Amino acid sequence: MSESNVIVSNEPWKKPLPNIDKDNEEFYEGLKQHKFLVWRCKTCGASYWPKAYCINHENEPFAANMEWAPASGRGKIFAFNRHHMAFHPAFKDELPYVYALIELDEGPLVSSTLVGAKMPKDVYDVGQKVEVVYEDHPAEGFTLPRFRIVD
Ligand SMILES: [Zn+2]
C-alpha cells in the first residue's frame, strides 16, 4: 500500500476525540503506523473488530488465543448513509458526508466516513470495493481510518 493512502490533517481537531482505551489502544497504535489491525484468533484465524471472543471455540481463554494482526485494509461497502445534517457542529463544513459500514475482506464490519472523489450514490453502489486511508492528526497525536472507493 502506497503513502498516497495517508492524509495529513493540520486542521485543529474540534470533533469528539476517539475513545481510546485499553481494549483498542493497540488498534490506534497500529493506525499511527499506517496498519489496520484486526483482532485475530490464533487457533482458527477468524478475525474480529472490535475485540471479541472467537465464536468457533468460545470456551478457550480470551487473551491467550487472540492477538491484533494486520489486515489488508480492503473491503467493500456493506451499507451507507449520506448525512445532510451534522450531529456535531464540527461536521458542518463537511456536509453532506457519507458514513459507511465497511465489510473488511477479513470479515469484520467497521464504520467510517468515506473520502475521495468517488462517493456511493444509490443502492447499486453497495458492494463497491474500498480501501483504508489513514488520516494523521499530528498535533493531537492520533490517526483515524477513512475509506475510499477503488476501481
Ligand atoms: Zn477461533
Short mmCIF file of C-alpha atoms and ligand atoms in Angstrom, two decimals:
data_model
loop_
_atom_site.label_atom_id
_atom_site.label_comp_id
_atom_site.label_asym_id
_atom_site.label_seq_id
_atom_site.Cartn_x
_atom_site.Cartn_y
_atom_site.Cartn_z
CA MET A 1 0.00 0.00 0.00
CA SER A 2 1.48 3.35 -1.01
CA GLU A 3 1.87 6.50 1.03
CA SER A 4 -0.90 8.06 -1.04
CA ASN A 5 -3.13 6.22 1.39
CA VAL A 6 -2.17 8.81 4.00
CA ILE A 7 -3.84 12.16 4.61
CA VAL A 8 -2.14 14.58 6.99
CA SER A 9 -4.60 16.92 8.64
CA ASN A 10 -3.20 20.01 10.31
CA GLU A 11 -6.66 21.41 10.99
CA PRO A 12 -7.26 21.70 14.73
CA TRP A 13 -9.48 18.80 15.77
CA LYS A 14 -12.83 20.08 17.05
CA LYS A 15 -14.81 16.86 16.91
CA PRO A 16 -15.22 14.38 19.73
CA LEU A 17 -11.89 12.65 20.38
CA PRO A 18 -11.60 8.96 19.53
CA ASN A 19 -12.46 6.85 22.50
CA ILE A 20 -9.10 5.15 23.09
CA ASP A 21 -9.00 2.68 25.97
CA LYS A 22 -7.07 -0.43 26.97
CA ASP A 23 -9.16 -2.61 24.65
CA ASN A 24 -8.38 -0.64 21.50
CA GLU A 25 -5.15 1.27 22.21
CA GLU A 26 -3.14 -1.25 20.20
CA PHE A 27 -5.51 -0.76 17.25
CA TYR A 28 -4.96 3.03 17.37
CA GLU A 29 -1.21 2.49 17.74
CA GLY A 30 -1.37 0.39 14.55
CA LEU A 31 -3.20 3.19 12.72
CA LYS A 32 -0.41 5.61 13.63
CA GLN A 33 1.99 3.18 11.91
CA HIS A 34 -0.47 3.00 8.98
CA LYS A 35 -1.51 -0.55 9.71
CA PHE A 36 -5.13 -1.62 10.03
CA LEU A 37 -5.23 -4.27 12.74
CA VAL A 38 -7.97 -6.78 13.40
CA TRP A 39 -8.40 -8.97 16.45
CA ARG A 40 -7.47 -12.42 15.19
CA CYS A 41 -7.90 -15.90 16.62
CA LYS A 42 -4.56 -17.74 16.71
CA THR A 43 -6.34 -21.10 16.59
CA CYS A 44 -8.61 -20.75 13.56
CA GLY A 45 -7.62 -17.39 12.03
CA ALA A 46 -11.08 -15.81 12.34
CA SER A 47 -10.92 -12.00 12.51
CA TYR A 48 -12.92 -9.65 14.69
CA TRP A 49 -13.27 -5.94 15.22
CA PRO A 50 -13.56 -4.73 17.89
CA LYS A 51 -12.15 -7.24 20.40
CA ALA A 52 -14.39 -10.26 20.88
CA TYR A 53 -14.34 -13.92 21.81
CA CYS A 54 -13.84 -16.30 18.91
CA ILE A 55 -17.23 -17.83 18.21
CA ASN A 56 -15.65 -21.04 16.89
CA HIS A 57 -14.37 -22.21 20.29
CA GLU A 58 -15.69 -19.86 22.87
CA ASN A 59 -14.63 -21.91 25.86
CA GLU A 60 -10.96 -21.18 25.33
CA PRO A 61 -9.30 -18.39 27.27
CA PHE A 62 -9.73 -14.93 25.74
CA ALA A 63 -6.29 -13.31 25.79
CA ALA A 64 -4.17 -16.38 25.12
CA ASN A 65 -5.86 -17.27 21.84
CA MET A 66 -6.36 -13.83 20.33
CA GLU A 67 -3.98 -11.17 19.03
CA TRP A 68 -4.01 -7.97 16.98
CA ALA A 69 -2.84 -8.78 13.47
CA PRO A 70 -2.51 -6.63 10.31
CA ALA A 71 -5.43 -6.81 7.89
CA SER A 72 -5.42 -5.90 4.20
CA GLY A 73 -7.22 -2.61 4.78
CA ARG A 74 -9.51 -3.56 1.93
CA GLY A 75 -13.18 -4.35 1.93
CA LYS A 76 -16.49 -3.38 0.39
CA ILE A 77 -19.38 -1.10 1.20
CA PHE A 78 -21.96 -3.03 3.20
CA ALA A 79 -24.29 -0.07 3.75
CA PHE A 80 -24.03 3.71 3.67
CA ASN A 81 -25.87 6.83 4.63
CA ARG A 82 -25.48 10.34 3.22
CA HIS A 83 -25.68 12.86 6.04
CA HIS A 84 -27.13 16.28 5.29
CA MET A 85 -27.29 17.35 8.91
CA ALA A 86 -24.39 17.48 11.35
CA PHE A 87 -24.87 15.64 14.63
CA HIS A 88 -21.92 17.65 15.94
CA PRO A 89 -21.20 21.31 14.96
CA ALA A 90 -17.67 20.48 13.79
CA PHE A 91 -19.07 18.32 10.98
CA LYS A 92 -20.98 21.24 9.41
CA ASP A 93 -18.24 22.19 6.94
CA GLU A 94 -18.13 18.68 5.53
CA LEU A 95 -21.82 18.32 4.71
CA PRO A 96 -23.04 16.27 3.07
CA TYR A 97 -20.74 13.43 4.09
CA VAL A 98 -21.09 9.70 3.61
CA TYR A 99 -20.95 7.42 6.59
CA ALA A 100 -20.45 3.81 5.59
CA LEU A 101 -20.42 0.37 7.08
CA ILE A 102 -17.47 -1.46 5.53
CA GLU A 103 -17.19 -5.24 5.38
CA LEU A 104 -13.45 -5.93 5.58
CA ASP A 105 -12.05 -8.70 3.35
CA GLU A 106 -11.21 -10.48 6.61
CA GLY A 107 -14.87 -10.43 7.64
CA PRO A 108 -15.47 -7.85 10.38
CA LEU A 109 -17.68 -4.81 9.85
CA VAL A 110 -16.26 -1.37 10.63
CA SER A 111 -17.87 2.04 10.22
CA SER A 112 -16.23 5.23 8.98
CA THR A 113 -16.72 8.21 6.73
CA LEU A 114 -15.73 7.91 3.09
CA VAL A 115 -13.15 10.20 1.45
CA GLY A 116 -12.02 10.71 -2.13
CA ALA A 117 -13.59 11.78 -5.38
CA LYS A 118 -15.93 8.81 -5.75
CA MET A 119 -18.94 8.55 -3.48
CA PRO A 120 -21.70 5.98 -3.49
CA LYS A 121 -24.97 7.31 -4.94
CA ASP A 122 -27.62 4.67 -4.65
CA VAL A 123 -28.31 1.11 -3.59
CA TYR A 124 -26.37 -0.22 -6.60
CA ASP A 125 -23.18 1.13 -5.04
CA VAL A 126 -23.45 -1.28 -2.14
CA GLY A 127 -20.67 -3.80 -2.64
CA GLN A 128 -18.21 -1.28 -4.14
CA LYS A 129 -14.64 -2.09 -3.20
CA VAL A 130 -12.92 0.28 -0.78
CA GLU A 131 -9.52 0.65 0.83
CA VAL A 132 -8.39 2.30 4.01
CA VAL A 133 -6.89 5.79 4.05
CA TYR A 134 -5.00 6.84 7.16
CA GLU A 135 -5.83 10.33 8.35
CA ASP A 136 -2.98 11.56 10.54
CA HIS A 137 -3.58 14.28 13.11
CA PRO A 138 -0.02 15.11 14.18
CA ALA A 139 -0.96 17.93 16.56
CA GLU A 140 -3.32 15.70 18.52
CA GLY A 141 -1.22 12.56 18.09
CA PHE A 142 -3.73 10.15 16.62
CA THR A 143 -4.62 8.63 13.26
CA LEU A 144 -8.14 7.84 12.09
CA PRO A 145 -9.16 5.31 9.45
CA ARG A 146 -11.17 6.56 6.48
CA PHE A 147 -12.13 4.58 3.40
CA ARG A 148 -12.27 5.42 -0.29
CA ILE A 149 -13.78 3.68 -3.25
CA VAL A 150 -11.29 1.87 -5.51
CA ASP A 151 -11.89 0.63 -9.05
ZN ZN B 1 -11.04 -19.24 16.56
#
